[in-house]
Amino acid sequence: MSEAAYLQVTRDIREQISSGQLKPGDKLPSFAALCEHYDVSNTVIRASMLLLKAAGLINGRQGKGVYVANPLPR
């Protein structure tokens, strides 16, 4: 069985952050753009964002969007 969609999205974004493709302070695409990019539902993106936030990799700013954490956790 393949990995759950939200875990795949989480892993992909985590890899983009660790590779430096997404840098601290960078804004992530909107939920709608992420849904379209990964071909998943809003629920999947929300679950992925919760995991990334719990890991300290991102933080959301009300009405402003979601950003790569600055500084990143070690």
PDB file of C-alpha atoms in Angstrom:
ATOM      1  CA  MET A   1       0.000   0.000   0.000  1.00  0.00           C
ATOM      2  CA  SER A   2       1.293   3.462  -0.809  1.00  0.00           C
ATOM      3  CA  GLU A   3       1.904   6.208   1.705  1.00  0.00           C
ATOM      4  CA  ALA A   4      -0.986   8.497   2.703  1.00  0.00           C
ATOM      5  CA  ALA A   5      -1.240  11.589   0.489  1.00  0.00           C
ATOM      6  CA  TYR A   6      -0.714  14.034   3.359  1.00  0.00           C
ATOM      7  CA  LEU A   7       2.523  12.227   4.313  1.00  0.00           C
ATOM      8  CA  GLN A   8       3.765  12.438   0.723  1.00  0.00           C
ATOM      9  CA  VAL A   9       3.032  16.185   0.627  1.00  0.00           C
ATOM     10  CA  THR A  10       4.678  16.662   4.038  1.00  0.00           C
ATOM     11  CA  ARG A  11       7.785  14.774   2.943  1.00  0.00           C
ATOM     12  CA  ASP A  12       8.039  16.729  -0.308  1.00  0.00           C
ATOM     13  CA  ILE A  13       7.792  20.117   1.404  1.00  0.00           C
ATOM     14  CA  ARG A  14      10.194  18.970   4.143  1.00  0.00           C
ATOM     15  CA  GLU A  15      12.713  17.978   1.418  1.00  0.00           C
ATOM     16  CA  GLN A  16      12.294  21.366  -0.301  1.00  0.00           C
ATOM     17  CA  ILE A  17      13.085  23.062   3.021  1.00  0.00           C
ATOM     18  CA  SER A  18      16.081  20.854   3.881  1.00  0.00           C
ATOM     19  CA  SER A  19      17.528  21.165   0.362  1.00  0.00           C
ATOM     20  CA  GLY A  20      17.320  24.968   0.564  1.00  0.00           C
ATOM     21  CA  GLN A  21      14.800  25.183  -2.271  1.00  0.00           C
ATOM     22  CA  LEU A  22      12.498  26.786   0.312  1.00  0.00           C
ATOM     23  CA  LYS A  23      14.429  29.080   2.632  1.00  0.00           C
ATOM     24  CA  PRO A  24      13.597  30.436   6.105  1.00  0.00           C
ATOM     25  CA  GLY A  25      11.101  33.265   5.712  1.00  0.00           C
ATOM     26  CA  ASP A  26       9.872  32.080   2.289  1.00  0.00           C
ATOM     27  CA  LYS A  27       6.121  32.119   1.828  1.00  0.00           C
ATOM     28  CA  LEU A  28       4.539  28.805   0.866  1.00  0.00           C
ATOM     29  CA  PRO A  29       2.037  28.727  -2.001  1.00  0.00           C
ATOM     30  CA  SER A  30      -1.637  29.154  -1.095  1.00  0.00           C
ATOM     31  CA  PHE A  31      -3.662  26.114  -0.023  1.00  0.00           C
ATOM     32  CA  ALA A  32      -5.465  26.266  -3.381  1.00  0.00           C
ATOM     33  CA  ALA A  33      -2.157  26.274  -5.284  1.00  0.00           C
ATOM     34  CA  LEU A  34      -0.838  23.388  -3.175  1.00  0.00           C
ATOM     35  CA  CYS A  35      -4.065  21.403  -3.734  1.00  0.00           C
ATOM     36  CA  GLU A  36      -3.652  21.894  -7.470  1.00  0.00           C
ATOM     37  CA  HIS A  37       0.104  21.143  -7.488  1.00  0.00           C
ATOM     38  CA  TYR A  38      -0.245  17.890  -5.539  1.00  0.00           C
ATOM     39  CA  ASP A  39      -3.706  17.045  -6.929  1.00  0.00           C
ATOM     40  CA  VAL A  40      -5.150  16.571  -3.439  1.00  0.00           C
ATOM     41  CA  SER A  41      -7.957  18.023  -1.333  1.00  0.00           C
ATOM     42  CA  ASN A  42      -7.761  20.939   1.086  1.00  0.00           C
ATOM     43  CA  THR A  43      -8.015  18.402   3.928  1.00  0.00           C
ATOM     44  CA  VAL A  44      -4.782  16.732   2.791  1.00  0.00           C
ATOM     45  CA  ILE A  45      -2.937  20.069   2.648  1.00  0.00           C
ATOM     46  CA  ARG A  46      -4.300  21.061   6.063  1.00  0.00           C
ATOM     47  CA  ALA A  47      -3.102  17.758   7.601  1.00  0.00           C
ATOM     48  CA  SER A  48       0.311  18.243   6.018  1.00  0.00           C
ATOM     49  CA  MET A  49       0.572  21.835   7.309  1.00  0.00           C
ATOM     50  CA  LEU A  50      -0.291  20.658  10.835  1.00  0.00           C
ATOM     51  CA  LEU A  51       2.554  18.118  10.734  1.00  0.00           C
ATOM     52  CA  LEU A  52       5.044  20.643   9.374  1.00  0.00           C
ATOM     53  CA  LYS A  53       3.948  23.180  11.978  1.00  0.00           C
ATOM     54  CA  ALA A  54       4.265  20.600  14.787  1.00  0.00           C
ATOM     55  CA  ALA A  55       7.803  19.875  13.547  1.00  0.00           C
ATOM     56  CA  GLY A  56       8.582  23.595  13.761  1.00  0.00           C
ATOM     57  CA  LEU A  57       9.301  23.867  10.036  1.00  0.00           C
ATOM     58  CA  ILE A  58       6.573  26.371   9.181  1.00  0.00           C
ATOM     59  CA  ASN A  59       4.411  28.947  10.871  1.00  0.00           C
ATOM     60  CA  GLY A  60       1.167  30.491   9.775  1.00  0.00           C
ATOM     61  CA  ARG A  61       0.365  34.169  10.074  1.00  0.00           C
ATOM     62  CA  GLN A  62      -3.326  34.948  10.245  1.00  0.00           C
ATOM     63  CA  GLY A  63      -4.418  36.513   6.963  1.00  0.00           C
ATOM     64  CA  LYS A  64      -0.845  36.570   5.654  1.00  0.00           C
ATOM     65  CA  GLY A  65      -0.122  32.980   4.704  1.00  0.00           C
ATOM     66  CA  VAL A  66       2.252  30.220   5.734  1.00  0.00           C
ATOM     67  CA  TYR A  67       6.011  30.766   5.900  1.00  0.00           C
ATOM     68  CA  VAL A  68       9.086  28.603   6.331  1.00  0.00           C
ATOM     69  CA  ALA A  69      10.170  28.958   9.976  1.00  0.00           C
ATOM     70  CA  ASN A  70      12.946  31.413  10.654  1.00  0.00           C
ATOM     71  CA  PRO A  71      15.151  30.153  12.162  1.00  0.00           C
ATOM     72  CA  LEU A  72      14.620  26.492  11.318  1.00  0.00           C
ATOM     73  CA  PRO A  73      14.769  23.988  14.182  1.00  0.00           C
ATOM     74  CA  ARG A  74      18.043  22.085  14.526  1.00  0.00           C
TER      75      ARG A  74
END
